[in-house]
PDB file of C-alpha atoms in Angstrom:
ATOM      1  CA  LEU A   1       2.003 142.258 -59.033  1.00 66.00           C
ATOM      2  CA  PRO A   2      -0.450 139.361 -59.469  1.00 77.00           C
ATOM      3  CA  LEU A   3      -3.212 141.153 -57.538  1.00 84.00           C
ATOM      4  CA  GLU A   4      -6.857 140.989 -58.525  1.00 86.00           C
ATOM      5  CA  SER A   5      -9.848 143.044 -57.452  1.00 88.00           C
ATOM      6  CA  LEU A   6      -8.152 145.596 -55.215  1.00 92.00           C
ATOM      7  CA  GLU A   7     -11.081 146.996 -53.249  1.00 95.00           C
ATOM      8  CA  MET A   8     -11.562 149.349 -50.345  1.00 96.00           C
ATOM      9  CA  VAL A   9     -13.269 147.636 -47.382  1.00 96.00           C
ATOM     10  CA  GLY A  10     -16.560 149.451 -46.844  1.00 95.00           C
ATOM     11  CA  ASP A  11     -15.927 153.170 -46.884  1.00 96.00           C
ATOM     12  CA  ASN A  12     -12.623 152.889 -45.012  1.00 96.00           C
ATOM     13  CA  ALA A  13      -9.811 154.230 -47.212  1.00 96.00           C
ATOM     14  CA  MET A  14      -7.303 152.867 -44.668  1.00 97.00           C
ATOM     15  CA  ARG A  15      -8.302 149.222 -45.349  1.00 97.00           C
ATOM     16  CA  TRP A  16      -7.998 147.418 -48.687  1.00 97.00           C
ATOM     17  CA  ARG A  17      -8.484 143.805 -49.787  1.00 97.00           C
ATOM     18  CA  PHE A  18      -7.158 141.979 -52.809  1.00 97.00           C
ATOM     19  CA  ARG A  19      -7.047 138.457 -54.217  1.00 97.00           C
ATOM     20  CA  ILE A  20      -4.128 136.417 -55.494  1.00 96.00           C
ATOM     21  CA  ARG A  21      -4.922 133.371 -57.616  1.00 93.00           C
ATOM     22  CA  GLN A  22      -1.485 132.533 -58.999  1.00 94.00           C
ATOM     23  CA  PHE A  23       1.868 132.474 -57.234  1.00 94.00           C
ATOM     24  CA  ASP A  24       5.275 132.276 -58.912  1.00 92.00           C
ATOM     25  CA  ASP A  25       5.415 128.891 -60.654  1.00 93.00           C
ATOM     26  CA  ALA A  26       9.179 129.285 -61.145  1.00 93.00           C
ATOM     27  CA  MET A  27       9.567 128.711 -57.392  1.00 93.00           C
ATOM     28  CA  LYS A  28       9.042 125.281 -55.813  1.00 93.00           C
ATOM     29  CA  GLY A  29       6.998 126.926 -53.041  1.00 94.00           C
ATOM     30  CA  GLY A  30       4.889 128.778 -55.601  1.00 95.00           C
ATOM     31  CA  ARG A  31       4.102 125.569 -57.456  1.00 96.00           C
ATOM     32  CA  ALA A  32       3.120 123.839 -54.193  1.00 96.00           C
ATOM     33  CA  LEU A  33       0.865 126.745 -53.168  1.00 97.00           C
ATOM     34  CA  ASN A  34      -0.744 126.811 -56.620  1.00 97.00           C
ATOM     35  CA  ARG A  35      -1.472 123.059 -56.244  1.00 97.00           C
ATOM     36  CA  ASP A  36      -3.019 123.760 -52.824  1.00 97.00           C
ATOM     37  CA  LEU A  37      -5.227 126.466 -54.345  1.00 97.00           C
ATOM     38  CA  ALA A  38      -6.308 124.096 -57.142  1.00 98.00           C
ATOM     39  CA  GLU A  39      -7.244 121.484 -54.521  1.00 98.00           C
ATOM     40  CA  LEU A  40      -9.048 124.136 -52.465  1.00 98.00           C
ATOM     41  CA  LYS A  41     -11.069 125.022 -55.567  1.00 97.00           C
ATOM     42  CA  ARG A  42     -11.859 121.366 -56.240  1.00 98.00           C
ATOM     43  CA  ARG A  43     -13.044 120.752 -52.666  1.00 96.00           C
ATOM     44  CA  TYR A  44     -14.621 124.082 -51.740  1.00 96.00           C
ATOM     45  CA  GLY A  45     -14.917 126.211 -54.900  1.00 97.00           C
ATOM     46  CA  HIS A  46     -12.459 128.790 -53.526  1.00 97.00           C
ATOM     47  CA  ASP A  47      -9.416 129.456 -55.744  1.00 96.00           C
ATOM     48  CA  HIS A  48      -7.500 132.377 -54.258  1.00 97.00           C
ATOM     49  CA  VAL A  49      -5.816 133.930 -51.238  1.00 98.00           C
ATOM     50  CA  LEU A  50      -7.702 136.961 -49.955  1.00 98.00           C
ATOM     51  CA  MET A  51      -5.386 139.456 -48.286  1.00 98.00           C
ATOM     52  CA  GLU A  52      -5.884 142.739 -46.485  1.00 98.00           C
ATOM     53  CA  ILE A  53      -3.764 145.852 -46.041  1.00 98.00           C
ATOM     54  CA  ASN A  54      -4.457 148.173 -43.108  1.00 98.00           C
ATOM     55  CA  PHE A  55      -2.831 151.583 -43.004  1.00 98.00           C
ATOM     56  CA  PRO A  56      -2.324 153.182 -39.586  1.00 97.00           C
ATOM     57  CA  HIS A  57      -3.415 156.771 -39.119  1.00 96.00           C
ATOM     58  CA  ASN A  58       0.237 157.874 -38.977  1.00 97.00           C
ATOM     59  CA  TYR A  59       1.224 156.096 -42.201  1.00 97.00           C
ATOM     60  CA  PRO A  60       3.902 156.304 -43.609  1.00 97.00           C
ATOM     61  CA  ARG A  61       5.698 156.958 -40.309  1.00 96.00           C
ATOM     62  CA  SER A  62       4.389 153.605 -39.081  1.00 96.00           C
ATOM     63  CA  PRO A  63       4.195 150.399 -41.122  1.00 97.00           C
ATOM     64  CA  LEU A  64       1.118 149.075 -42.812  1.00 97.00           C
ATOM     65  CA  ALA A  65      -0.329 145.816 -41.525  1.00 97.00           C
ATOM     66  CA  LEU A  66      -0.649 142.946 -43.969  1.00 98.00           C
ATOM     67  CA  ARG A  67      -2.658 139.800 -43.367  1.00 98.00           C
ATOM     68  CA  VAL A  68      -4.250 136.795 -44.994  1.00 98.00           C
ATOM     69  CA  VAL A  69      -8.026 136.787 -44.533  1.00 98.00           C
ATOM     70  CA  VAL A  70      -8.783 133.393 -46.102  1.00 97.00           C
ATOM     71  CA  PRO A  71      -7.951 130.514 -46.579  1.00 98.00           C
ATOM     72  CA  ARG A  72      -6.451 129.220 -43.382  1.00 97.00           C
ATOM     73  CA  MET A  73      -2.768 128.421 -43.771  1.00 96.00           C
ATOM     74  CA  ARG A  74      -0.569 125.770 -42.200  1.00 91.00           C
ATOM     75  CA  TRP A  75       1.122 127.303 -39.187  1.00 85.00           C
ATOM     76  CA  TYR A  76       4.607 128.744 -39.575  1.00 78.00           C
ATOM     77  CA  THR A  77       4.541 128.682 -43.370  1.00 85.00           C
ATOM     78  CA  GLY A  78       5.247 131.570 -45.723  1.00 88.00           C
ATOM     79  CA  HIS A  79       5.826 134.112 -42.961  1.00 90.00           C
ATOM     80  CA  VAL A  80       2.100 133.962 -42.082  1.00 93.00           C
ATOM     81  CA  THR A  81       1.378 133.696 -38.355  1.00 90.00           C
ATOM     82  CA  ALA A  82      -1.171 131.376 -36.753  1.00 89.00           C
ATOM     83  CA  GLY A  83      -3.549 134.372 -36.779  1.00 93.00           C
ATOM     84  CA  GLY A  84      -3.017 135.234 -40.439  1.00 95.00           C
ATOM     85  CA  SER A  85      -0.791 138.291 -40.032  1.00 96.00           C
ATOM     86  CA  VAL A  86       2.320 138.532 -42.168  1.00 96.00           C
ATOM     87  CA  CYS A  87       5.514 138.243 -40.111  1.00 91.00           C
ATOM     88  CA  MET A  88       8.280 140.298 -41.693  1.00 93.00           C
ATOM     89  CA  GLU A  89      10.786 142.568 -40.023  1.00 94.00           C
ATOM     90  CA  MET A  90      10.037 145.286 -42.575  1.00 96.00           C
ATOM     91  CA  LEU A  91       6.489 145.522 -41.177  1.00 97.00           C
ATOM     92  CA  THR A  92       7.730 146.435 -37.697  1.00 94.00           C
ATOM     93  CA  ASN A  93       9.052 149.541 -35.966  1.00 92.00           C
ATOM     94  CA  SER A  94      11.766 147.470 -34.293  1.00 87.00           C
ATOM     95  CA  GLY A  95      14.474 150.001 -35.088  1.00 85.00           C
ATOM     96  CA  THR A  96      16.671 147.406 -36.798  1.00 87.00           C
ATOM     97  CA  ASP A  97      18.293 147.847 -40.198  1.00 91.00           C
ATOM     98  CA  ASN A  98      15.542 145.815 -41.849  1.00 93.00           C
ATOM     99  CA  SER A  99      12.569 147.414 -40.083  1.00 95.00           C
ATOM    100  CA  TRP A 100      10.009 149.825 -41.526  1.00 97.00           C
ATOM    101  CA  ARG A 101      11.072 152.981 -43.331  1.00 96.00           C
ATOM    102  CA  ALA A 102       8.680 155.724 -44.419  1.00 96.00           C
ATOM    103  CA  THR A 103      10.225 155.509 -47.891  1.00 96.00           C
ATOM    104  CA  PHE A 104       8.943 151.956 -48.445  1.00 97.00           C
ATOM    105  CA  THR A 105       6.201 151.731 -51.073  1.00 96.00           C
ATOM    106  CA  VAL A 106       3.135 149.542 -50.854  1.00 96.00           C
ATOM    107  CA  GLU A 107       4.126 147.860 -54.116  1.00 95.00           C
ATOM    108  CA  GLY A 108       7.633 147.171 -52.800  1.00 96.00           C
ATOM    109  CA  VAL A 109       6.316 145.710 -49.539  1.00 97.00           C
ATOM    110  CA  LEU A 110       3.878 143.474 -51.414  1.00 96.00           C
ATOM    111  CA  LEU A 111       6.574 142.269 -53.803  1.00 95.00           C
ATOM    112  CA  VAL A 112       8.803 141.291 -50.873  1.00 95.00           C
ATOM    113  CA  ALA A 113       5.931 139.696 -48.952  1.00 95.00           C
ATOM    114  CA  LEU A 114       4.712 137.617 -51.897  1.00 95.00           C
ATOM    115  CA  ALA A 115       8.255 136.492 -52.729  1.00 94.00           C
ATOM    116  CA  ASN A 116       8.899 135.540 -49.087  1.00 92.00           C
ATOM    117  CA  MET A 117       5.681 133.546 -48.946  1.00 95.00           C
ATOM    118  CA  VAL A 118       6.926 131.073 -51.551  1.00 94.00           C
ATOM    119  CA  ASP A 119      10.704 131.364 -51.269  1.00 91.00           C
ATOM    120  CA  CYS A 120      11.779 130.865 -47.678  1.00 79.00           C
ATOM    121  CA  GLU A 121      13.922 128.420 -45.798  1.00 74.00           C
ATOM    122  CA  SER A 122      12.531 125.492 -43.916  1.00 70.00           C
ATOM    123  CA  THR A 123      13.470 125.462 -40.264  1.00 69.00           C
ATOM    124  CA  VAL A 124      12.174 124.160 -36.943  1.00 64.00           C
ATOM    125  CA  VAL A 125      10.083 126.767 -35.112  1.00 65.00           C
ATOM    126  CA  ARG A 126       9.752 126.866 -31.344  1.00 65.00           C
ATOM    127  CA  THR A 127       7.420 129.353 -29.676  1.00 64.00           C
ATOM    128  CA  ALA A 128       6.368 130.091 -26.130  1.00 63.00           C
ATOM    129  CA  THR A 129       2.647 129.767 -26.888  1.00 63.00           C
ATOM    130  CA  GLY A 130       2.270 127.518 -29.926  1.00 65.00           C
ATOM    131  CA  PRO A 131       3.027 123.881 -30.622  1.00 61.00           C
ATOM    132  CA  GLY A 132       6.011 124.698 -32.807  1.00 63.00           C
ATOM    133  CA  GLY A 133       6.628 122.955 -36.056  1.00 66.00           C
ATOM    134  CA  ARG A 134       8.454 123.241 -39.342  1.00 65.00           C
ATOM    135  CA  SER A 135       8.398 126.488 -41.274  1.00 70.00           C
ATOM    136  CA  GLY A 136       8.696 126.744 -45.025  1.00 83.00           C
ATOM    137  CA  PRO A 137       6.857 128.094 -48.051  1.00 92.00           C
ATOM    138  CA  LEU A 138       3.206 129.055 -47.599  1.00 94.00           C
ATOM    139  CA  ARG A 139       0.745 126.150 -47.675  1.00 94.00           C
ATOM    140  CA  VAL A 140      -3.033 126.020 -47.315  1.00 96.00           C
ATOM    141  CA  ASP A 141      -4.275 124.030 -44.310  1.00 96.00           C
ATOM    142  CA  LEU A 142      -6.420 121.793 -46.522  1.00 95.00           C
ATOM    143  CA  HIS A 143      -7.029 119.217 -43.785  1.00 91.00           C
ATOM    144  CA  GLY A 144      -8.058 121.577 -40.973  1.00 89.00           C
ATOM    145  CA  GLU A 145      -5.027 120.382 -39.041  1.00 86.00           C
ATOM    146  CA  PHE A 146      -5.152 123.441 -36.809  1.00 78.00           C
ATOM    147  CA  GLY A 147      -8.829 123.191 -35.901  1.00 75.00           C
ATOM    148  CA  HIS A 148     -10.613 125.231 -38.563  1.00 82.00           C
ATOM    149  CA  SER A 149     -12.098 124.728 -41.984  1.00 93.00           C
ATOM    150  CA  PRO A 150      -9.769 126.187 -44.626  1.00 96.00           C
ATOM    151  CA  LEU A 151     -12.513 128.705 -45.453  1.00 96.00           C
ATOM    152  CA  THR A 152     -12.883 130.080 -41.922  1.00 96.00           C
ATOM    153  CA  GLU A 153     -11.684 133.667 -42.162  1.00 96.00           C
ATOM    154  CA  TYR A 154      -8.954 134.878 -39.849  1.00 96.00           C
ATOM    155  CA  SER A 155     -10.370 137.684 -37.726  1.00 96.00           C
ATOM    156  CA  GLU A 156      -8.615 140.982 -37.349  1.00 95.00           C
ATOM    157  CA  ALA A 157      -8.312 140.223 -33.613  1.00 96.00           C
ATOM    158  CA  GLU A 158      -6.536 136.916 -34.374  1.00 95.00           C
ATOM    159  CA  ALA A 159      -4.129 138.687 -36.718  1.00 95.00           C
ATOM    160  CA  THR A 160      -3.402 141.465 -34.220  1.00 95.00           C
ATOM    161  CA  ALA A 161      -2.820 139.026 -31.343  1.00 94.00           C
ATOM    162  CA  ALA A 162      -0.534 136.815 -33.459  1.00 91.00           C
ATOM    163  CA  PHE A 163       1.424 139.829 -34.663  1.00 90.00           C
ATOM    164  CA  SER A 164       1.938 140.940 -31.049  1.00 91.00           C
ATOM    165  CA  ARG A 165       3.168 137.468 -30.085  1.00 88.00           C
ATOM    166  CA  MET A 166       5.525 137.515 -33.072  1.00 86.00           C
ATOM    167  CA  LEU A 167       6.929 140.918 -32.048  1.00 84.00           C
ATOM    168  CA  HIS A 168       7.531 139.681 -28.507  1.00 85.00           C
ATOM    169  CA  HIS A 169       9.214 136.517 -29.799  1.00 80.00           C
ATOM    170  CA  HIS A 170      11.568 138.440 -32.090  1.00 81.00           C
ATOM    171  CA  ARG A 171      12.408 141.000 -29.382  1.00 82.00           C
ATOM    172  CA  GLU A 172      13.489 138.097 -27.179  1.00 82.00           C
ATOM    173  CA  HIS A 173      15.206 135.946 -29.821  1.00 77.00           C
ATOM    174  CA  GLY A 174      16.100 138.279 -32.686  1.00 78.00           C
ATOM    175  CA  TRP A 175      15.245 137.965 -36.323  1.00 75.00           C
TER     176      TRP A 175
END
């Protein structure tokens, strides 16, 4: 895994943060995200994606939560919600064939998540609460198109609320 500086947040062994500076250049989406990160460094001096893993108290019976902390991403790209949480069926207890299993490893989940961030189909997204748009590989919101500086951290509350909206959407419309 291309993770750097895996660190516990404070003294909470249930919360960890790590940085990713380089995504898979063999993938078109990885190359585009790497260009975004290079531009982010040029403009703001920030050259990585900071992510966070939160383990629930009943882990591994319940899935870990995975989110982007910073930078802000373009909405609907790379399976990252408008609040920064990672939207993947395997991170839910939806009871479907592709939902969470206690046998999943952290490394396996991260491998799938990172691959899905840069290798995903582009499709039109319609939601009940958001403006909708086009999904695709993960991209940094370099222009503040969605109202924030790219370096404004996503809060945990934003990530939790967006994840809840995502769960509701997929319960209504499937995966």
